[in-house]
Coordinates of C-alpha atoms and ligand atoms in Angstrom, one line a residue:
X521 CA 3.6 22.6 -33.1
X522 CA 1.9 19.7 -31.5
X523 CA 3.3 18.1 -28.3
X524 CA 2.1 14.8 -26.9
X525 CA 1.2 14.6 -23.1
X526 CA 0.8 10.9 -22.1
X527 CA -1.2 10.7 -18.7
X528 CA -1.0 7.5 -16.8
X529 CA -3.7 5.9 -14.7
X530 CA -2.1 7.1 -11.5
X531 CA -1.8 10.7 -12.7
X532 CA -5.5 11.7 -12.6
X533 CA -5.0 15.2 -11.1
X534 CA -5.9 18.5 -12.9
X535 CA -2.9 19.9 -11.1
X536 CA -0.6 17.4 -12.7
X537 CA 2.6 19.3 -13.8
X538 CA 2.5 18.1 -17.4
X539 CA -1.2 19.1 -17.7
X540 CA -0.3 22.6 -16.5
X541 CA 2.3 22.7 -19.2
X542 CA -0.1 21.7 -21.9
X543 CA -1.4 24.1 -24.5
X544 CA -5.1 23.2 -24.9
X545 CA -5.3 24.5 -28.5
X546 CA -2.4 22.7 -30.0
X547 CA -1.3 19.8 -27.7
X548 CA -2.8 16.4 -27.2
X549 CA -3.3 14.4 -24.1
X550 CA -2.8 10.6 -24.6
X551 CA -4.5 8.1 -22.2
X552 CA -4.5 4.5 -22.9
X553 CA -5.9 1.2 -21.6
X554 CA -3.2 -1.3 -22.3
X555 CA -3.3 -4.9 -21.5
X556 CA 0.3 -5.0 -20.6
X557 CA -0.4 -2.8 -17.5
X558 CA -3.3 -5.1 -16.3
X559 CA -1.5 -8.4 -16.7
X560 CA 2.0 -7.7 -15.5
X561 CA 1.3 -8.8 -12.8
X562 CA -2.4 -9.9 -13.2
X563 CA -4.1 -7.4 -11.1
X564 CA -7.2 -7.9 -9.0
X565 CA -10.3 -7.3 -11.0
X566 CA -11.6 -4.6 -8.8
X567 CA -8.3 -2.7 -9.2
X568 CA -8.3 -2.8 -12.9
X569 CA -12.0 -1.7 -13.0
X570 CA -11.3 1.0 -10.5
X571 CA -8.5 2.4 -12.6
X572 CA -10.2 2.1 -16.0
X573 CA -13.4 3.8 -14.7
X574 CA -11.5 6.5 -13.0
X575 CA -9.4 7.1 -16.2
X576 CA -12.5 7.3 -18.3
X577 CA -14.1 9.8 -16.0
X578 CA -11.0 11.9 -15.8
X579 CA -10.7 12.0 -19.7
X580 CA -14.3 13.3 -19.7
X581 CA -13.4 15.9 -17.2
X582 CA -10.4 16.9 -19.3
X583 CA -12.4 17.2 -22.4
X584 CA -14.9 19.4 -20.4
X585 CA -12.1 21.6 -19.6
X586 CA -11.1 22.1 -23.2
X587 CA -8.2 19.7 -23.6
X588 CA -7.8 17.6 -26.7
X589 CA -7.8 14.0 -25.4
X590 CA -6.8 11.0 -27.5
X591 CA -8.1 8.0 -25.4
X592 CA -7.4 4.5 -26.5
X593 CA -9.8 2.0 -25.0
X594 CA -9.0 -1.6 -24.3
X595 CA -11.1 -2.6 -27.2
X596 CA -9.9 0.0 -29.7
X597 CA -8.9 -1.4 -33.1
X598 CA -5.1 -1.4 -33.5
X599 CA -4.3 -1.0 -29.8
X600 CA -0.9 -2.6 -29.3
X601 CA -1.5 -3.0 -25.5
X602 CA 2.0 -1.7 -24.8
X603 CA 2.5 1.7 -23.1
X604 CA 5.6 2.6 -25.1
X605 CA 4.3 1.5 -28.5
X606 CA 1.1 3.4 -27.9
X607 CA 3.1 6.5 -27.4
X608 CA 5.1 5.9 -30.5
X609 CA 1.9 5.3 -32.5
X610 CA 0.2 8.4 -31.1
X611 CA 3.3 10.5 -31.8
X612 CA 3.1 9.5 -35.4
X613 CA -0.7 10.0 -35.5
X614 CA -0.5 13.4 -34.3
X615 CA 2.9 14.4 -35.8
X616 CA 4.0 15.4 -32.3
X617 CA 7.3 17.0 -32.0
X618 CA 7.8 16.2 -28.4
X619 CA 6.6 13.9 -25.6
X620 CA 6.1 15.4 -22.3
X621 CA 5.2 13.4 -19.1
X622 CA 5.0 13.9 -15.4
X623 CA 7.6 11.8 -13.7
X624 CA 6.0 8.3 -13.3
X625 CA 5.7 6.5 -10.0
X626 CA 7.6 3.5 -11.2
X627 CA 11.2 3.1 -11.9
X628 CA 10.7 0.7 -14.9
X629 CA 8.3 3.3 -16.5
X630 CA 10.7 6.2 -16.0
X631 CA 13.4 4.2 -17.8
X632 CA 11.1 3.4 -20.7
X633 CA 10.0 7.0 -21.0
X634 CA 13.6 8.2 -20.9
X635 CA 14.4 5.7 -23.7
X636 CA 11.6 7.2 -25.7
X637 CA 13.3 10.6 -25.4
X638 CA 10.4 12.0 -23.4
X639 CA 10.8 15.0 -21.2
X640 CA 10.0 14.3 -17.7
X641 CA 8.6 16.9 -15.3
X642 CA 9.0 16.5 -11.5
X643 CA 5.8 15.2 -9.8
X644 CA 4.8 17.9 -7.5
X645 CA 1.8 16.0 -6.0
X646 CA 3.7 14.9 -2.9
X647 CA 4.6 16.9 0.2
X648 CA 8.4 16.4 -0.3
X649 CA 10.6 16.0 -3.4
X650 CA 12.9 13.1 -4.2
X651 CA 15.7 15.6 -3.9
X652 CA 14.7 16.6 -0.4
X653 CA 14.6 13.0 0.8
X654 CA 18.0 12.2 -0.9
X655 CA 19.5 15.3 0.9
X656 CA 18.0 14.2 4.2
X657 CA 19.3 10.6 3.7
X658 CA 22.8 11.6 2.7
X659 CA 25.3 10.5 5.4
X660 CA 22.7 8.7 7.5
X661 CA 23.4 5.1 8.4
X662 CA 19.8 4.4 9.2
X663 CA 16.8 6.1 7.5
X664 CA 14.1 6.1 10.2
X665 CA 10.8 7.5 9.0
X666 CA 10.3 9.3 12.4
X667 CA 13.1 11.9 11.6
X668 CA 12.0 12.6 8.1
X669 CA 8.4 13.0 9.4
X670 CA 9.6 15.6 11.9
X671 CA 11.4 17.5 9.3
X672 CA 8.3 17.6 7.1
X673 CA 6.0 18.6 10.0
X674 CA 8.3 21.5 10.7
X675 CA 8.8 22.6 7.2
X676 CA 5.0 22.5 6.4
X677 CA 4.0 23.8 9.9
X678 CA 1.7 20.9 10.4
X679 CA 0.4 20.2 13.9
X680 CA 3.0 22.7 15.3
X681 CA 2.8 25.3 18.0
X682 CA 5.5 27.9 18.3
X683 CA 8.0 25.7 16.6
X684 CA 7.2 22.8 18.8
X685 CA 5.1 19.7 18.1
X686 CA 1.5 20.2 19.1
X687 CA 0.8 18.7 22.7
X688 CA 4.6 18.5 23.3
X689 CA 5.2 15.1 21.6
X690 CA 5.9 14.3 18.0
X691 CA 4.3 10.9 18.0
X692 CA 1.3 9.5 19.9
X693 CA 1.7 5.9 18.7
X694 CA 1.6 4.4 22.2
X695 CA -1.9 5.7 22.5
X696 CA -2.9 4.0 19.2
X697 CA -2.8 0.3 20.1
X698 CA -6.0 -0.2 21.9
X699 CA -8.1 -3.3 21.3
X700 CA -11.7 -2.9 20.0
X701 CA -14.4 -2.9 22.7
X702 CA -17.3 -5.3 22.0
X703 CA -19.9 -2.7 21.9
X704 CA -18.7 -0.3 19.5
X705 CA -20.5 1.2 16.4
X706 CA -18.4 1.0 13.3
X707 CA -19.7 3.6 10.8
X708 CA -20.3 2.1 7.3
X709 CA -17.7 3.0 4.6
X710 CA -18.4 5.5 1.9
X711 CA -20.1 3.7 -1.1
X712 CA -21.3 4.8 -4.6
X713 CA -23.5 2.8 -7.0
X714 CA -21.7 2.3 -10.4
X715 CA -22.8 4.7 -13.0
X716 CA -23.1 3.7 -16.8
X717 CA -19.3 4.3 -17.4
X718 CA -18.4 2.1 -14.5
X719 CA -20.9 -0.6 -15.6
X720 CA -19.4 -0.6 -19.0
X721 CA -15.9 -1.0 -17.5
X722 CA -17.1 -3.8 -15.2
X723 CA -18.5 -5.7 -18.2
X724 CA -15.2 -5.0 -20.0
X725 CA -13.1 -6.4 -17.1
X726 CA -15.3 -9.5 -16.8
X727 CA -14.7 -10.1 -20.5
X728 CA -11.0 -9.5 -20.7
X729 CA -9.8 -10.7 -17.3
X730 CA -12.1 -13.4 -16.0
X731 CA -9.4 -15.4 -14.5
X732 CA -7.7 -12.6 -12.4
X733 CA -7.8 -12.8 -8.7
X734 CA -10.6 -11.1 -6.8
X735 CA -14.3 -10.3 -6.8
X736 CA -15.4 -7.7 -9.3
X737 CA -18.8 -7.1 -7.8
X738 CA -20.2 -5.5 -5.7
X739 CA -18.2 -2.4 -6.9
X740 CA -18.8 0.4 -4.4
X741 CA -15.8 2.6 -4.9
X742 CA -15.7 6.2 -6.1
X743 CA -14.1 6.9 -9.5
X744 CA -14.1 10.7 -9.7
X745 CA -12.4 13.4 -7.7
X746 CA -15.8 14.5 -6.3
X747 CA -16.5 11.0 -5.1
X748 CA -13.0 10.7 -3.6
X749 CA -13.4 14.0 -1.8
X750 CA -16.8 12.8 -0.4
X751 CA -15.1 9.6 0.9
X752 CA -12.4 11.8 2.6
X753 CA -15.1 14.0 4.2
X754 CA -17.0 10.9 5.4
X755 CA -13.9 9.6 7.1
X756 CA -13.1 12.9 8.7
X757 CA -16.5 13.4 10.2
X758 CA -17.3 9.8 11.1
X759 CA -14.2 7.8 11.7
X760 CA -11.1 9.9 12.3
X761 CA -12.0 10.6 15.9
X762 CA -11.4 6.9 16.7
X763 CA -8.8 6.2 14.0
X764 CA -6.0 6.7 16.6
X765 CA -7.3 4.4 19.3
X766 CA -8.2 1.6 17.1
X767 CA -5.6 1.8 14.3
X768 CA -4.1 -1.5 15.0
X769 CA -7.2 -3.4 15.8
X770 CA -8.8 -6.1 13.7
X771 CA -12.2 -7.7 13.9
X772 CA -13.6 -10.6 12.0
X773 CA -16.2 -9.5 9.3
X774 CA -15.1 -5.8 9.7
X775 CA -12.7 -4.9 7.0
X776 CA -12.8 -1.1 7.4
X777 CA -13.1 -0.3 11.0
X778 CA -12.0 3.3 11.6
X779 CA -9.6 3.5 8.7
X780 CA -9.9 6.1 5.9
X781 CA -10.0 3.8 2.8
X782 CA -8.5 6.6 0.8
X783 CA -5.3 5.2 -0.4
X784 CA -6.6 4.1 -3.8
X785 CA -7.8 7.6 -4.4
X786 CA -4.6 9.2 -3.1
X787 CA -2.4 7.0 -5.2
X788 CA -4.1 7.6 -8.5
X789 CA -4.3 11.3 -8.0
X790 CA -7.9 11.8 -7.2
X791 CA -6.9 13.1 -3.7
X792 CA -4.0 15.1 -2.8
X793 CA -2.0 14.3 0.4
X794 CA -2.0 18.0 1.4
X795 CA -5.8 18.2 1.5
X796 CA -6.0 14.9 3.6
X797 CA -3.5 16.3 6.1
X798 CA -5.2 19.7 6.2
X799 CA -8.6 18.2 6.7
X800 CA -7.4 16.2 9.7
X801 CA -5.6 19.1 11.3
X802 CA -8.7 21.3 10.8
X803 CA -10.9 18.6 12.5
X804 CA -8.4 18.6 15.5
X805 CA -8.3 22.4 15.8
X806 CA -12.0 22.5 15.7
X807 CA -12.1 20.1 18.6
X808 CA -13.8 17.3 16.6
X809 CA -11.1 14.7 17.0
X810 CA -8.4 14.0 19.6
X811 CA -4.8 14.7 18.9
X812 CA -3.7 11.0 18.9
X813 CA -6.1 10.6 16.0
X814 CA -5.2 13.5 14.1
X815 CA -1.4 13.0 14.5
X816 CA -1.6 9.2 13.9
X817 CA -3.4 9.9 10.5
X818 CA -1.2 12.7 9.5
X819 CA 1.9 10.6 10.3
X820 CA 0.7 7.9 8.0
X821 CA 0.4 10.4 5.0
X822 CA 3.1 13.0 5.8
X823 CA 5.4 10.5 7.4
X824 CA 5.1 7.0 6.0
X825 CA 3.8 7.8 2.5
X826 CA 6.4 10.4 1.8
X827 CA 9.2 8.4 3.3
X828 CA 8.5 5.2 1.4
X829 CA 8.5 7.2 -1.8
X830 CA 11.7 8.8 -1.1
X831 CA 13.3 5.6 -0.1
X832 CA 12.0 3.9 -3.3
X833 CA 13.6 6.5 -5.6
X834 CA 16.8 6.6 -3.6
X835 CA 17.4 2.9 -3.7
X836 CA 15.9 1.7 -7.0
X837 CA 16.7 -0.3 -8.9
X838 CA 18.6 -2.4 -6.5
X839 CA 16.0 -2.4 -3.7
X840 CA 13.8 -4.8 -5.6
X841 CA 16.4 -7.5 -5.7
X842 CA 17.3 -7.5 -2.0
X843 CA 16.8 -10.6 0.0
X844 CA 18.8 -10.1 3.3
X845 CA 17.4 -13.1 5.0
X846 CA 17.9 -15.3 1.9
X847 CA 14.1 -16.3 1.9
X848 CA 13.4 -18.8 -0.9
X849 CA 10.1 -20.5 -0.1
X850 CA 7.3 -20.2 -2.8
X851 CA 4.1 -18.4 -2.0
X852 CA 1.6 -21.0 -0.7
X853 CA -1.6 -21.4 -2.5
X854 CA -3.7 -20.2 0.3
X855 CA -2.7 -16.6 -0.5
X856 CA -5.0 -17.0 -3.6
X857 CA -7.7 -19.4 -2.3
X858 CA -8.0 -18.5 1.4
X859 CA -8.1 -22.2 2.0
X860 CA -6.1 -22.5 5.3
X861 CA -7.1 -23.7 8.8
X862 CA -5.3 -20.5 10.2
X863 CA -8.4 -18.4 10.6
X864 CA -6.6 -15.0 10.8
X865 CA -5.0 -15.7 7.3
X866 CA -8.3 -17.1 5.9
X867 CA -10.1 -13.9 7.0
X868 CA -7.4 -11.5 5.7
X869 CA -7.1 -13.3 2.3
X870 CA -10.9 -13.5 2.0
X871 CA -11.4 -9.8 2.6
X872 CA -8.5 -8.9 0.2
X873 CA -10.2 -11.0 -2.5
X874 CA -13.5 -9.3 -1.9
X875 CA -12.4 -5.7 -1.5
X876 CA -8.9 -5.4 -3.0
X877 CA -8.3 -3.9 0.5
X878 CA -6.9 -5.0 3.8
X879 CA -5.9 -2.4 6.5
X880 CA -2.4 -2.0 7.5
X881 CA -2.1 -4.4 10.4
X882 CA -3.8 -7.1 8.4
X883 CA -1.2 -6.5 5.7
X884 CA 1.7 -6.3 8.2
X885 CA 1.0 -8.5 11.1
X886 CA -1.0 -11.2 9.6
X887 CA -0.3 -11.7 5.9
X888 CA 3.1 -10.2 6.2
X889 CA 4.1 -11.8 9.4
X890 CA 3.4 -15.1 8.1
X891 CA 5.4 -14.3 4.9
X892 CA 8.4 -13.3 7.1
X893 CA 8.2 -16.2 9.5
X894 CA 7.8 -18.8 6.8
X895 CA 10.7 -17.4 4.8
X896 CA 8.7 -16.7 1.6
X897 CA 10.6 -15.5 -1.5
X898 CA 10.5 -11.6 -1.6
X899 CA 9.9 -11.6 -5.4
X900 CA 6.7 -13.7 -5.0
X901 CA 5.5 -11.9 -1.9
X902 CA 6.1 -8.5 -3.6
X903 CA 4.2 -9.6 -6.7
X904 CA 1.2 -10.7 -4.6
X905 CA 0.9 -7.5 -2.7
X906 CA 1.3 -5.4 -5.9
X907 CA -1.6 -7.1 -7.7
X908 CA -4.1 -7.8 -4.9
X909 CA -4.5 -4.2 -3.5
X910 CA -6.3 -1.4 -5.3
X911 CA -3.9 1.1 -3.9
X912 CA -0.7 -0.9 -4.9
X913 CA 1.9 0.7 -7.1
X914 CA 5.6 -0.4 -6.9
X915 CA 6.9 2.8 -5.3
X916 CA 4.6 2.4 -2.1
X917 CA 4.3 -1.4 -2.2
X918 CA 8.0 -2.4 -2.5
X919 CA 9.4 -0.6 0.5
X920 CA 6.4 -1.7 2.7
X921 CA 6.8 -5.4 1.6
X922 CA 10.6 -5.8 1.3
X923 CA 11.5 -3.2 3.9
X924 CA 8.8 -3.3 6.5
X925 CA 7.5 -6.9 6.2
X926 CA 10.3 -9.1 5.0
X927 CA 13.3 -7.3 6.4
X928 CA 14.8 -8.0 2.9
X929 CA 16.7 -4.7 2.9
X930 CA 18.6 -5.8 6.0
X931 CA 17.1 -3.2 8.3
X932 CA 17.3 0.0 6.2
X933 CA 13.6 0.7 6.7
X934 CA 12.8 -1.1 10.0
X935 CA 15.0 -1.3 13.0
X936 CA 13.9 -4.8 13.6
X937 CA 11.7 -7.4 11.8
X938 CA 8.0 -7.0 12.5
X939 CA 7.9 -10.7 13.8
X940 CA 5.3 -11.8 16.2
X941 CA 3.7 -15.0 17.6
X942 CA 0.0 -15.7 17.8
X943 CA -0.4 -13.7 21.1
X944 CA -0.1 -10.4 19.2
X945 CA -2.9 -11.4 16.8
X946 CA -5.0 -12.6 19.6
X947 CA -4.5 -9.3 21.5
X948 CA -5.5 -7.2 18.5
X949 CA -8.3 -9.3 16.9
X950 CA -11.0 -11.9 17.7
X951 CA -9.7 -14.3 14.9
X952 CA -8.4 -16.8 17.4
X953 CA -11.9 -17.5 18.8
X954 CA -12.9 -19.2 15.5
X955 CA -9.6 -20.9 14.8
X956 CA -8.9 -24.7 14.9
X957 CA -5.6 -23.9 16.5
X958 CA -5.0 -22.9 20.1
X959 CA -3.2 -19.6 20.4
X960 CA -1.9 -20.4 23.9
X961 CA -0.1 -23.6 22.8
X962 CA 3.5 -23.3 21.8
X963 CA 4.0 -26.7 20.3
X964 CA 2.0 -29.8 19.3
X965 CA -0.7 -30.5 16.8
X966 CA -3.1 -27.9 18.3
X967 CA -0.5 -25.1 18.7
X968 CA -0.9 -21.9 16.8
X969 CA 1.7 -22.1 13.9
X970 CA 2.7 -18.5 14.4
X971 CA 4.1 -19.5 18.0
X972 CA 6.6 -22.0 16.8
X973 CA 7.3 -20.2 13.5
X974 CA 8.3 -17.2 15.5
X975 CA 11.0 -18.9 17.5
X976 CA 12.0 -21.0 14.6
X977 CA 12.4 -17.8 12.5
X978 CA 14.7 -16.3 15.1
X979 CA 16.6 -19.6 15.4
X980 CA 17.0 -20.0 11.6
X981 CA 18.1 -16.4 11.2
X982 CA 20.4 -16.2 14.2
X983 CA 23.5 -15.3 12.0
X984 CA 21.7 -12.3 10.5
X985 CA 19.7 -11.1 13.4
X986 CA 21.5 -11.9 16.6
X987 CA 23.5 -8.6 16.6
X988 CA 20.3 -6.5 16.5
X989 CA 20.0 -4.6 19.8
X990 CA 16.2 -4.7 19.6
X991 CA 16.2 -8.5 19.5
X992 CA 18.5 -9.0 22.5
X993 CA 15.6 -10.0 24.8
X994 CA 14.1 -12.3 22.3
X995 CA 17.4 -14.1 21.7
X996 CA 18.1 -14.3 25.4
X997 CA 14.7 -16.1 25.9
X998 CA 15.6 -18.4 23.0
X999 CA 18.9 -19.2 24.5
X1000 CA 17.4 -20.1 27.8
X1001 CA 14.8 -22.6 26.3
X1002 CA 15.3 -26.1 27.4
X1003 CA 16.7 -28.3 24.6
X1004 CA 13.5 -30.5 24.3
X1005 CA 11.5 -27.4 23.8
X1006 CA 13.6 -26.0 21.1
X1007 CA 13.7 -29.4 19.5
X1008 CA 10.0 -29.5 19.5
X1009 CA 9.7 -26.0 18.0
X1010 CA 12.1 -26.9 15.3
X1011 CA 10.4 -30.2 14.5
X1012 CA 6.9 -28.5 14.4
X1013 CA 8.1 -25.8 12.1
X1014 CA 9.9 -28.1 9.8
X1015 CA 6.8 -30.4 9.4
X1016 CA 4.5 -27.3 9.0
X1017 CA 6.6 -25.6 6.5
X1018 CA 7.2 -28.9 4.5
X1019 CA 3.3 -29.2 4.4
X1020 CA 2.9 -25.8 2.8
X1021 CA 1.8 -26.1 -0.9
Ligands
LIG2273 P1 -5.4 4.5 6.7 O1 -5.0 3.3 7.7 O2 -6.7 5.1 6.9 O3 -4.1 5.4 6.7 C1 -4.3 6.7 5.9 C2 -3.3 6.9 4.8 O4 -2.0 6.8 5.1 C3 -3.5 5.8 3.7 O5 -4.5 6.0 2.8 C4 -2.1 5.8 3.0 O6 -2.1 6.8 2.0 C5 -1.2 6.3 4.1 N1 -0.4 5.2 4.7 C6 -0.6 4.5 5.8 N2 0.4 3.7 6.1 C7 1.2 3.7 5.0 C8 2.5 3.2 4.7 N3 2.9 2.2 5.5 N4 3.0 3.4 3.5 C9 2.5 4.4 2.7 N5 1.4 5.1 3.0 C10 0.8 4.8 4.1 N6 -0.1 1.5 1.0 C11 -0.4 1.8 -0.3 O7 -0.9 3.0 -0.5 N7 -0.1 1.1 -1.3 C12 0.4 -0.2 -1.2 O8 0.7 -0.9 -2.1 C13 0.7 -0.6 0.2 N8 1.2 -1.9 0.4 C14 1.4 -2.2 1.6 C15 2.0 -3.4 1.9 C16 2.3 -3.9 3.2 C17 3.0 -5.2 3.4 C18 2.0 -3.0 4.3 C19 2.3 -3.4 5.7 C20 1.5 -1.8 4.1 C21 1.1 -1.4 2.8 N9 0.6 -0.1 2.5 C22 0.3 0.3 1.2 C23 0.3 0.9 3.7 C24 -1.0 0.7 4.3 O9 -1.3 -0.6 4.6 C25 -2.1 1.3 3.3 O10 -1.8 2.6 2.8 C26 -3.4 1.4 4.0 O11 -3.9 0.2 4.5 C27 -4.5 2.0 3.1 O12 -5.7 1.9 3.7 P2 -6.5 3.3 4.3 O13 -6.6 4.3 3.1 O14 -7.7 2.8 4.9 O15 -5.4 3.8 5.3
LIG2274 FE1 -4.1 -17.0 13.7 FE2 -3.0 -18.6 15.5 FE3 -5.1 -17.1 16.3 FE4 -5.4 -19.2 14.5 S1 -4.8 -19.2 16.7 S2 -6.3 -17.2 14.3 S3 -3.5 -19.2 13.5 S4 -3.1 -16.4 15.6

């Protein structure tokens, strides 16, 4: 009896539960490059190239291990370019009696697979299960990441000492907000030259998706597990030590800083979260990196990454439709063109376009902060984040955007909106030096738009936010503003927002 095992582009792990269940002699693995997945939404060229090349390399690896792989390329005759219809076609082709899949990382795909009658195996490539998160969340009014993180730290025994957190504290975030000194050497990121498989894919992507957002070349990313492991090793030895201190810093012309740049590998299965966490803890135990760096990095993976996945599956499908602040404004064109006089936004969009990457604070406190303050429509903002970043999949993108950035879930994920004026961006970056606006001015033609947009946002959303205890100080400052100042803020914001195209 033959069974069909579809493997998706984000399931490139030899330890994938469905692969472990596959009988090499009789079963068939189906991998497919379908247009539907590349164009809904129209993903960044680098992201498509990365995934297609990683899939092709993985298929070769599977064949090398003795699996029978039916691989449908984008150019293959008869390719219907739909994930579900390719499964149906392959099922007929191989006379397969069953379709077995590892649980996909997208609600829509899980529904489609269930409709096809596929058997779904739980995805064990995370450090917590969906059931564990649901049990933890049951009965809680607020779902704060910190408490789920502590539970996972304890259960996995990570950075623990005699049942207590290493160093006596669970979280060293207060030590992780330093600005970048002028004279600091930033190690270059891990890079690989494209091999022949990747070169073929790059040509294919240029042919099929020439109008998609983003620069295809240069293409320096790893596309195999060995490459992804090398990228992780490079991070641990060269950048982790300073990750903690400068996690929130931004500098013009320096997209990578001390970040790991591994999320694209983690999210498609080339790296496992457990190995990343273990490598960071080992470096700390060996005395190579300080505790605030190891803990800060581990919290991102064991904390945030696991938490957003749990939240996604707990709250879908309703989570995607939430819009607690009733934000309706269309996405301004500069999110595609980078043509704006606001230098911080120009830099972050340009780097996103070049690299299909921006680090967390760029995504949150520049690009996201603007989307929040300007009241941009969550559907449009989510679509943008989903297509521009090489690491973006709905399970991780949606909670970060709707929950963390837009407060569209009404405060389920974040205890208050991550809203800030220009002073924050000025403190954490050097963007303001090259900007035509003046970050110290609150109103007027030279004023940094983040400044008046911040107060206008609080003013506009008073009914939804004024009860939030963490905003008491901000609202009391707003309430004490002289009437002419508040009028100027409102007028500046109205004119600015009306001018967005
Ligand atoms: P580092 O800063 O070096 O962090 C290490 C790892 O921690 C990352 O590789 C990632 O796996 C994990 N991590 C860190 N923060 C988060 C987080 N908030 N949620 C989940 N995992 C986290 N991350 C994605 O993987 N995919 C996305 O689509 C995505 N969209 C985001 C959208 C917004 C608006 C924001 C604010 C954050 C988003 N993130 C997303 C989280 C974070 O920005 C990226 O994981 C990180 O920038 C990836 O770069 P890095 O590997 O250099 O990460
Ligand atoms: Fe951004 Fe304002 Fe600074 Fe310009 S002045 S870079 S708009 S924060």
